């Protein structure tokens, strides 16, 4: 929070909230609650008034026609009736009509800011004037002004429509104390016991501290309880990422609709085309080669000799049984598979590998490793544990150890794409694909000195599927390690294509997988939660789906490149007709 204050480009005093309440949604609170009279009462009065005066005016009009009196001759009670008619019309129009019409035109942001900068205020006020919202007494007249910066997009609408949380006087006090630094922002959840309210207050305080509007970053629509202590600290909202669907991917005889969360145009369409080519050719097959998450602590001794002593102890098969008993105590699912050691002088790196059921397994393996380190301390009291992770694991960094040894799930996935599918669906030829794969994915990557990057764009598919299914997107680094192979088969008629991915780190329990939207995507794939039959079956299936989707993505992008279509299709899917310069102004 302190950092946020320091980084603010304007002094805090330069901006002040226009009102003491902000209008974020609380499903239980309505803006109309703040009105002096209940809405049903004023509605009833004006409805009755409207129908009474209409009845009265029509009767007197009929009477005038009958007695041949000119219609424009009105007595005092008729004048009162006409005035009452207009008053009720204005009320009813405002209540039922104008809001509807306004909602068709645009929805303003819920953020309420006015700047001390006169010029800026003028702009804001002009925009407000242009809206000219006529409002009757019963209306919510407090429609907030347009945001100073963010353009209004339709995807925001659903949240802004519901943005009616009224921050109470008490909340206002808390906001002030957060702004003043007397209440730490991180403590709001524990102090209030209400995660949604904590997020709303933090967001409001942040806007005041920074002087920046958060219009466009939705607050409503996320279950803040579900992320507490698990997924994200100090939330102020969430980022929306569209989810597209590629498939069906025919893999090991089953069809999967693959959800992909991305903002890169073309990606889903391209993967979808790859799925089509695979499907028309009879499907892909994938094999799980290995399944083990790793963690490698670093320990230090006073001599290299002592470090080597521990290495030999750990590699002695007789000791493995004892160590795995100690390790496995940490979880019903974590099962030690092996320990690989590397020495650097008097420092020892011990890479523990274990199966983790349906969890991606980082927590699980870390707990098991901690058990073993505690156990080893008895026989090796001079062992100095420097860190439970010594980077020989290796998590979220490109590393040869993962490429060679594997981490998480190691999967190979293959398909034979028929020659006519290559021609009709992928719009290229088997020869061109084989040649391009050799020169780009193999030779080109060797020339660039890549580590695990012998592919066209595995990380595109991995990231999109990871985000959609609640995986840790940072593990895209090693999970995208992939070598794509292409070969002409069946006398050169057909294409054999494969992807080999040694480090797919996925889980279907824990982390972000339990959040509502991510869980829905896992459900779509039929791998939600823990597998009832065989622990780990869901996460292993998910790993094969990731590899299958990568295979589809590789096929399609390589074909686009071979056919020289890449730029053309990107111009079609990545560039809408919108004038980008206008959109951002
Ligand atoms: P990670 O180890 O991937 O960080 P967590 O520790 O957050 O994951 O989640 C794993 C938790 O889920 C553990 O407490 C574990 O006991 C529980 N769990 C329940 N069912 C399973 C299963 N089938 N496979 C793995 N873990 C499971």
XYZ file of C-alpha atoms and ligand atoms in Angstrom:
612
model
C 0.000 0.000 0.000
C 2.907 2.254 0.877
C 4.416 1.490 -2.478
C 1.156 2.301 -4.175
C 1.071 5.630 -2.424
C 4.606 6.455 -3.422
C 4.025 5.463 -6.993
C 0.968 7.673 -7.315
C 1.507 10.245 -10.055
C -0.720 12.837 -8.383
C -0.760 13.933 -4.777
C -3.607 12.320 -2.878
C -5.209 15.688 -2.213
C -5.471 16.398 -5.905
C -8.345 14.016 -6.250
C -11.238 13.654 -3.945
C -14.164 11.303 -4.073
C -17.269 12.993 -5.332
C -19.414 11.110 -2.848
C -18.738 9.228 0.303
C -20.247 6.066 -1.092
C -19.359 4.100 -4.148
C -21.673 1.961 -6.143
C -20.283 -1.509 -6.213
C -22.676 -4.348 -6.061
C -23.970 -6.006 -2.986
C -26.785 -8.318 -3.991
C -28.665 -7.509 -0.815
C -28.442 -3.730 -0.972
C -30.354 -1.502 -3.375
C -29.655 2.129 -4.116
C -33.349 2.798 -3.575
C -32.870 1.834 0.061
C -31.363 5.247 0.547
C -34.534 7.081 -0.587
C -36.724 8.815 2.020
C -39.919 7.006 0.888
C -40.190 3.367 -0.133
C -40.437 2.890 -3.900
C -43.626 0.852 -3.794
C -45.387 3.770 -2.069
C -44.387 6.439 -4.615
C -45.082 4.032 -7.470
C -48.584 3.374 -6.102
C -49.273 7.123 -5.676
C -48.201 8.017 -9.205
C -49.925 5.067 -10.824
C -53.199 5.941 -9.075
C -52.748 9.609 -9.942
C -52.061 8.823 -13.591
C -55.108 6.601 -14.096
C -57.401 8.897 -12.066
C -56.532 12.020 -14.040
C -56.729 10.167 -17.356
C -60.189 8.966 -16.379
C -61.213 12.433 -15.201
C -59.905 14.207 -18.323
C -61.517 11.714 -20.694
C -64.861 12.039 -18.895
C -64.769 15.830 -19.002
C -63.707 15.680 -22.679
C -66.714 13.455 -23.476
C -68.981 15.846 -21.538
C -67.668 18.821 -23.554
C -68.286 17.002 -26.828
C -71.800 16.162 -25.690
C -72.530 19.791 -24.677
C -70.645 21.219 -27.689
C -68.216 23.153 -25.409
C -64.835 23.961 -27.041
C -62.131 21.585 -25.767
C -59.611 24.350 -24.970
C -61.933 25.926 -22.447
C -60.754 24.431 -19.164
C -61.769 25.043 -15.603
C -59.472 25.070 -12.578
C -59.977 21.367 -11.702
C -59.094 20.423 -15.287
C -55.927 22.556 -15.099
C -54.963 20.715 -11.915
C -55.759 17.389 -13.605
C -53.596 18.277 -16.635
C -50.693 19.251 -14.368
C -51.113 16.038 -12.402
C -51.193 14.110 -15.689
C -47.853 15.600 -16.791
C -46.302 15.078 -13.363
C -47.268 11.399 -13.280
C -46.151 10.979 -16.898
C -42.725 12.402 -16.052
C -42.449 10.141 -13.025
C -43.522 6.995 -14.847
C -41.474 7.729 -17.945
C -38.429 8.368 -15.831
C -38.983 5.262 -13.802
C -39.801 2.794 -16.539
C -38.757 4.414 -19.776
C -35.663 6.524 -19.554
C -33.507 4.033 -17.710
C -34.322 1.458 -20.343
C -33.467 3.823 -23.181
C -30.286 4.888 -21.399
C -29.244 1.294 -20.892
C -29.475 0.737 -24.627
C -27.200 3.665 -25.277
C -24.482 3.021 -22.713
C -23.711 2.109 -19.134
C -21.458 4.330 -17.134
C -18.777 3.067 -14.813
C -19.438 2.812 -11.120
C -16.359 4.740 -10.211
C -17.034 8.157 -8.824
C -14.207 10.604 -9.204
C -13.836 14.264 -9.639
C -10.526 15.942 -10.041
C -9.292 19.223 -8.659
C -7.865 19.809 -12.078
C -10.337 22.232 -13.603
C -9.678 21.246 -17.180
C -10.223 17.614 -16.392
C -13.420 18.460 -14.543
C -14.696 20.419 -17.495
C -14.254 17.390 -19.688
C -16.006 15.226 -17.145
C -18.839 17.673 -16.688
C -19.326 18.037 -20.441
C -19.645 14.302 -20.685
C -22.122 14.281 -17.826
C -24.167 17.071 -19.376
C -24.322 15.199 -22.621
C -26.063 12.383 -20.816
C -28.834 14.583 -19.406
C -30.495 11.868 -17.409
C -33.927 13.142 -16.421
C -34.781 11.582 -13.144
C -37.913 11.496 -11.126
C -37.877 11.364 -7.397
C -37.915 7.614 -7.318
C -35.001 7.247 -9.667
C -31.485 6.517 -8.728
C -30.304 10.007 -9.650
C -26.811 9.211 -8.622
C -25.727 7.670 -11.905
C -21.996 8.028 -11.673
C -20.066 10.020 -14.259
C -18.288 8.486 -17.191
C -14.818 7.243 -16.380
C -12.095 9.684 -17.202
C -10.087 7.142 -19.180
C -11.406 3.700 -19.877
C -13.778 3.357 -22.806
C -16.956 1.511 -21.978
C -17.122 -1.934 -23.424
C -20.155 -4.115 -23.572
C -18.531 -6.944 -21.630
C -18.486 -4.703 -18.590
C -22.175 -4.099 -18.773
C -23.351 -7.067 -16.820
C -21.238 -6.086 -13.845
C -21.943 -2.371 -13.984
C -25.650 -3.025 -14.130
C -25.368 -4.793 -10.833
C -22.893 -2.317 -9.397
C -24.971 -1.130 -6.506
C -22.950 -1.880 -3.400
C -23.398 1.007 -1.072
C -20.415 1.451 1.121
C -21.705 2.402 4.525
C -20.522 5.135 6.834
C -18.575 2.479 8.694
C -16.938 1.335 5.433
C -16.088 4.923 4.647
C -14.233 5.161 7.943
C -12.287 1.993 7.119
C -11.434 3.321 3.653
C -10.101 6.476 5.241
C -7.982 4.521 7.683
C -6.572 2.361 4.858
C -5.768 5.510 2.895
C -4.138 7.018 5.997
C -2.108 3.844 6.499
C -3.524 3.066 9.940
C -5.335 -0.091 8.750
C -3.122 -2.388 6.667
C -4.839 -3.272 3.412
C -3.849 -6.926 3.789
C -5.708 -7.208 7.104
C -9.156 -6.285 5.727
C -10.363 -9.854 5.190
C -9.477 -10.983 8.705
C -10.790 -7.771 10.293
C -14.114 -7.671 8.439
C -14.748 -11.402 8.004
C -16.352 -10.556 4.655
C -14.084 -11.035 1.641
C -16.331 -9.259 -0.870
C -16.585 -6.187 1.331
C -12.854 -6.274 2.012
C -12.152 -6.273 -1.740
C -14.605 -3.383 -2.326
C -13.032 -1.307 0.440
C -9.482 -2.064 -0.702
C -10.395 -1.135 -4.252
C -11.951 2.157 -3.184
C -8.963 2.992 -0.991
C -6.582 2.159 -3.829
C -8.416 4.453 -6.205
C -8.167 7.289 -3.733
C -4.513 6.599 -3.033
C -3.452 6.406 -6.639
C -5.968 8.768 -8.170
C -6.510 6.172 -10.865
C -9.868 4.818 -11.848
C -10.390 1.070 -11.822
C -13.324 1.304 -14.200
C -13.190 -1.754 -16.418
C -11.767 -4.063 -13.758
C -14.853 -5.872 -12.465
C -15.369 -6.418 -8.774
C -18.658 -8.288 -8.779
C -19.003 -11.828 -10.046
C -16.108 -13.497 -8.236
C -16.434 -15.546 -5.074
C -13.772 -13.872 -2.970
C -14.126 -16.478 -0.215
C -12.927 -19.127 -2.645
C -9.619 -17.409 -3.340
C -8.827 -16.571 0.283
C -5.660 -18.287 1.502
C -5.407 -20.227 -1.726
C -5.220 -18.218 -4.916
C -4.689 -14.484 -4.470
C -4.021 -12.007 -1.703
C -5.345 -8.454 -1.457
C -7.858 -8.780 -4.308
C -9.435 -5.702 -5.867
C -11.254 -7.419 -8.736
C -10.389 -9.781 -11.525
C -9.277 -9.711 -15.135
C -11.587 -11.105 -17.766
C -10.062 -13.414 -20.357
C -12.260 -14.839 -23.096
C -12.478 -18.609 -23.288
C -12.736 -20.171 -26.731
C -13.329 -23.769 -27.578
C -11.274 -25.960 -29.896
C -12.330 -29.424 -30.936
C -13.558 -31.976 -30.726
C -10.092 -33.327 -30.238
C -10.223 -37.045 -30.909
C -7.641 -38.507 -28.577
C -7.243 -42.147 -27.554
C -10.722 -42.805 -28.928
C -12.402 -40.064 -26.846
C -13.608 -36.653 -27.941
C -12.623 -33.589 -25.945
C -13.792 -30.000 -26.360
C -10.721 -28.050 -25.306
C -11.268 -24.728 -23.504
C -8.624 -22.097 -24.239
C -8.392 -18.781 -22.386
C -6.594 -16.313 -24.576
C -6.595 -12.826 -26.022
C -4.547 -13.836 -29.044
C -6.737 -13.816 -32.096
C -6.270 -16.806 -34.416
C -5.060 -19.159 -31.721
C -8.328 -20.962 -31.014
C -9.328 -20.984 -34.684
C -5.974 -22.435 -35.621
C -6.030 -25.133 -32.924
C -9.567 -25.960 -33.969
C -8.374 -26.522 -37.528
C -5.658 -28.835 -36.245
C -8.272 -30.786 -34.258
C -10.331 -31.134 -37.410
C -7.371 -32.507 -39.354
C -6.643 -34.992 -36.561
C -10.298 -36.044 -36.329
C -10.657 -36.582 -40.070
C -7.526 -38.715 -39.979
C -8.834 -41.051 -37.276
C -7.604 -39.312 -34.142
C -4.434 -38.990 -32.116
C -2.863 -41.324 -29.594
C -1.002 -40.226 -26.521
C 1.064 -42.140 -23.991
C 2.032 -41.004 -20.527
C 5.692 -41.905 -20.062
C 6.316 -40.645 -16.543
C 4.422 -38.953 -13.730
C 6.427 -37.355 -10.947
C 6.677 -33.891 -9.436
C 10.075 -32.765 -8.180
C 11.555 -30.603 -5.473
C 15.281 -30.184 -4.867
C 16.533 -28.633 -1.646
C 20.075 -27.348 -1.345
C 22.104 -28.259 1.733
C 25.611 -27.232 2.705
C 28.348 -29.041 4.619
C 31.725 -27.843 5.815
C 33.479 -30.121 3.326
C 32.740 -31.597 -0.094
C 33.528 -34.985 1.453
C 30.542 -34.683 3.821
C 28.289 -33.619 0.951
C 29.423 -36.695 -0.970
C 28.724 -38.870 2.110
C 25.091 -37.780 2.054
C 24.877 -38.296 -1.695
C 26.061 -41.887 -1.299
C 23.672 -42.427 1.607
C 20.710 -41.203 -0.440
C 21.668 -43.324 -3.434
C 22.036 -46.515 -1.411
C 18.995 -48.692 -2.356
C 18.666 -50.010 1.223
C 18.088 -46.502 2.510
C 15.436 -45.672 -0.058
C 12.768 -47.721 1.721
C 13.255 -45.851 4.987
C 13.339 -42.509 3.241
C 10.182 -43.193 1.268
C 8.362 -44.212 4.460
C 9.334 -40.875 5.978
C 8.484 -38.972 2.798
C 5.097 -40.644 2.240
C 3.838 -39.646 5.679
C 3.096 -36.201 4.295
C 0.102 -37.229 2.179
C -2.147 -40.102 1.145
C -1.177 -39.368 -2.447
C 2.484 -38.383 -2.410
C 4.690 -41.424 -3.106
C 8.450 -41.031 -3.351
C 9.831 -42.367 -6.621
C 13.485 -41.412 -6.469
C 16.175 -38.949 -5.411
C 18.734 -37.635 -7.881
C 21.737 -35.827 -6.415
C 24.158 -33.247 -7.805
C 27.141 -31.787 -5.991
C 28.662 -28.324 -6.347
C 31.685 -28.222 -4.040
C 30.456 -28.765 -0.507
C 26.844 -28.106 -1.493
C 24.425 -30.906 -2.285
C 21.280 -30.679 -4.409
C 18.785 -33.523 -3.900
C 16.076 -33.777 -6.552
C 13.164 -35.682 -5.011
C 10.565 -37.060 -7.417
C 7.161 -38.275 -6.281
C 3.748 -39.126 -7.646
C 1.062 -36.695 -6.452
C -2.314 -38.186 -7.415
C -4.528 -35.606 -9.103
C -2.681 -32.629 -7.616
C -0.033 -30.800 -9.596
C 1.878 -31.590 -6.446
C 4.261 -28.781 -5.535
C 2.875 -28.485 -1.997
C 2.753 -32.217 -1.586
C 6.335 -32.838 -2.656
C 7.588 -29.938 -0.550
C 5.956 -31.382 2.575
C 7.489 -34.800 1.907
C 10.921 -33.266 1.337
C 10.659 -31.359 4.606
C 9.932 -34.637 6.427
C 13.039 -36.235 4.922
C 15.254 -33.242 5.734
C 14.103 -33.359 9.366
C 14.833 -37.087 9.429
C 18.307 -36.685 7.894
C 19.282 -34.104 10.454
C 19.706 -36.918 13.021
C 22.401 -38.736 11.015
C 23.819 -35.595 9.429
C 23.666 -32.943 12.153
C 26.270 -30.864 10.314
C 23.901 -30.527 7.335
C 22.891 -26.917 6.880
C 19.602 -26.633 4.975
C 19.898 -23.493 2.885
C 16.607 -23.742 1.067
C 13.898 -26.285 0.443
C 14.168 -25.276 -3.198
C 17.654 -25.066 -4.628
C 16.584 -24.568 -8.272
C 17.650 -28.065 -9.293
C 13.911 -28.915 -9.170
C 13.510 -26.846 -11.491
C 10.327 -24.821 -11.170
C 9.299 -22.075 -13.601
C 12.712 -21.692 -15.205
C 13.912 -23.191 -18.468
C 16.221 -26.005 -17.332
C 17.911 -28.926 -19.015
C 17.152 -31.137 -16.015
C 13.418 -30.944 -16.792
C 13.970 -31.399 -20.496
C 16.029 -34.524 -19.928
C 14.581 -36.036 -16.743
C 11.027 -34.734 -17.031
C 8.930 -32.992 -14.404
C 5.241 -33.570 -13.755
C 3.838 -35.629 -16.584
C 5.966 -36.699 -19.555
C 3.767 -37.336 -22.565
C 4.225 -38.294 -26.203
C 1.332 -37.761 -28.590
C 1.136 -38.786 -32.249
C -1.189 -38.899 -35.246
C -1.043 -39.921 -38.867
C -2.633 -37.197 -40.934
C -3.945 -38.399 -44.260
C -2.486 -36.809 -47.364
C -5.816 -35.504 -48.629
C -6.581 -33.964 -45.204
C -3.219 -32.208 -45.337
C -4.237 -30.892 -48.735
C -7.890 -30.014 -48.115
C -7.936 -28.955 -44.461
C -4.393 -27.777 -43.872
C -3.982 -26.420 -47.402
C -0.436 -27.621 -47.798
C 1.491 -30.776 -48.667
C 3.175 -33.502 -46.644
C 6.571 -32.686 -48.180
C 6.326 -28.994 -47.363
C 5.422 -29.745 -43.760
C 8.250 -32.235 -43.303
C 10.772 -29.880 -44.850
C 9.621 -26.887 -42.830
C 9.616 -28.884 -39.599
C 13.179 -29.981 -40.199
C 14.428 -26.508 -41.059
C 12.411 -24.562 -38.500
C 11.632 -26.690 -35.453
C 14.799 -28.753 -35.526
C 17.600 -26.937 -37.347
C 16.354 -23.393 -36.695
C 15.885 -24.102 -32.996
C 19.347 -25.711 -32.827
C 20.794 -22.610 -34.463
C 19.083 -20.486 -31.826
C 20.372 -22.754 -29.043
C 16.924 -23.318 -27.580
C 16.245 -25.382 -24.476
C 13.225 -27.612 -25.063
C 11.948 -25.271 -27.737
C 11.942 -27.549 -30.764
C 8.415 -26.612 -31.684
C 6.415 -23.890 -33.398
C 4.221 -22.562 -30.575
C 3.532 -25.181 -27.910
C 3.493 -22.477 -25.229
C 0.538 -20.763 -26.915
C -1.687 -23.776 -26.415
C -0.240 -24.736 -23.043
C -0.820 -21.241 -21.616
C -4.354 -20.953 -22.944
C -5.408 -24.371 -21.610
C -3.599 -23.736 -18.310
C -5.406 -20.455 -17.716
C -8.782 -21.931 -18.619
C -8.350 -24.951 -16.344
C -6.813 -23.241 -13.306
C -3.241 -24.449 -13.687
C -0.282 -22.331 -12.632
C 0.402 -20.320 -15.804
C 4.000 -19.630 -14.717
C 4.724 -23.337 -15.159
C 4.132 -22.787 -18.834
C 7.914 -22.260 -18.957
C 8.829 -25.938 -18.610
C 5.428 -27.369 -19.476
C 5.885 -26.012 -22.998
C 9.106 -27.893 -23.562
C 8.277 -29.844 -26.671
C 9.889 -31.415 -29.687
C 7.675 -31.637 -32.741
C 8.572 -34.323 -35.261
C 7.129 -34.734 -38.753
C 7.797 -37.528 -41.180
C 6.273 -38.716 -44.446
C 4.811 -42.226 -44.100
C 2.846 -44.679 -46.251
C 5.087 -44.125 -49.285
C 5.150 -40.397 -48.690
C 1.367 -40.047 -48.928
C 0.591 -39.342 -45.279
C 2.155 -37.348 -42.481
C 3.281 -38.776 -39.150
C 3.353 -35.970 -36.613
C 4.249 -36.173 -32.939
C 4.885 -33.936 -29.970
C 7.021 -35.096 -27.064
C 6.559 -33.057 -23.921
C 8.565 -34.154 -20.860
C 7.345 -31.623 -18.281
C 3.594 -31.086 -18.330
C 2.729 -29.887 -14.815
C -0.995 -30.120 -14.294
C -3.475 -31.002 -11.569
C -7.221 -31.272 -11.215
C -7.342 -30.593 -7.465
C -5.793 -27.751 -5.467
C -4.716 -24.279 -6.529
C -6.890 -22.501 -9.050
C -8.640 -25.668 -10.201
C -11.354 -25.335 -7.558
C -12.493 -21.862 -8.676
C -15.887 -21.813 -10.343
C -14.921 -20.953 -13.932
C -11.774 -23.067 -14.025
C -13.656 -25.950 -12.479
C -16.339 -25.617 -15.198
C -13.645 -25.958 -17.864
C -12.243 -29.070 -16.157
C -15.766 -30.418 -15.984
C -16.156 -29.870 -19.716
C -13.118 -32.073 -20.232
C -14.485 -34.688 -17.826
C -11.513 -34.335 -15.475
C -12.889 -32.178 -12.687
C -11.524 -32.850 -9.198
C -10.073 -36.044 -7.825
C -10.571 -39.217 -9.803
C -12.869 -41.585 -7.919
C -11.540 -44.745 -9.546
C -7.783 -44.270 -9.783
C -6.090 -41.407 -7.925
C -4.200 -39.375 -10.503
C -6.232 -40.529 -13.511
C -7.827 -37.103 -14.020
C -4.595 -35.151 -13.958
C -2.938 -37.675 -16.250
C -5.811 -37.418 -18.733
C -5.526 -33.641 -18.579
C -1.813 -33.886 -19.418
C -2.589 -35.997 -22.470
C -5.248 -33.485 -23.560
C -2.688 -30.687 -23.280
C -0.309 -32.682 -25.496
C -3.132 -33.483 -27.953
C -4.102 -29.817 -28.194
C -0.448 -28.901 -28.732
C -0.297 -31.470 -31.537
C -3.312 -29.791 -33.160
C -1.781 -26.337 -32.700
C 1.539 -27.428 -34.169
C -0.101 -28.991 -37.187
C -2.162 -25.934 -37.962
C 0.483 -23.264 -37.458
C 3.104 -25.226 -39.364
C 0.639 -25.634 -42.218
C -0.159 -21.923 -42.239
C 3.547 -21.179 -42.392
C 4.149 -23.753 -45.107
C 1.293 -22.330 -47.137
C 2.389 -18.755 -46.484
C -0.944 -17.969 -44.840
C 0.237 -16.814 -41.469
C 0.185 -13.071 -42.002
C -3.088 -13.230 -43.898
C -4.931 -15.133 -41.198
C -3.525 -12.986 -38.436
C -4.710 -9.887 -40.229
C -8.127 -11.496 -40.388
C -8.423 -12.685 -36.774
C -6.091 -10.352 -34.885
C -7.175 -7.108 -36.455
C -10.802 -6.236 -36.231
C -12.113 -3.336 -38.286
C -12.015 -1.115 -35.239
C -9.824 1.927 -35.402
C -7.420 1.079 -32.598
C -6.280 4.650 -32.117
C -9.873 5.734 -31.539
C -10.627 2.847 -29.220
C -7.835 3.804 -26.883
C -8.461 7.546 -26.864
P -0.436 -29.046 -4.848
O 0.363 -30.101 -4.130
O -0.638 -29.306 -6.282
O 0.046 -27.668 -4.575
P -2.545 -28.884 -2.936
O -1.640 -29.277 -1.829
O -3.113 -27.529 -2.939
O -1.908 -29.170 -4.354
O -3.767 -29.915 -3.088
C -3.651 -31.196 -2.874
C -4.610 -31.546 -1.741
O -5.708 -32.259 -2.280
C -3.951 -32.409 -0.716
O -4.323 -31.970 0.555
C -4.522 -33.790 -0.996
O -4.617 -34.554 0.171
C -5.905 -33.467 -1.551
N -6.423 -34.482 -2.472
C -7.649 -35.012 -2.458
N -7.817 -35.914 -3.438
C -6.656 -35.966 -4.108
C -6.184 -36.707 -5.237
N -6.956 -37.608 -5.888
N -4.937 -36.484 -5.638
C -4.151 -35.615 -5.010
N -4.521 -34.885 -3.966
C -5.765 -35.045 -3.494
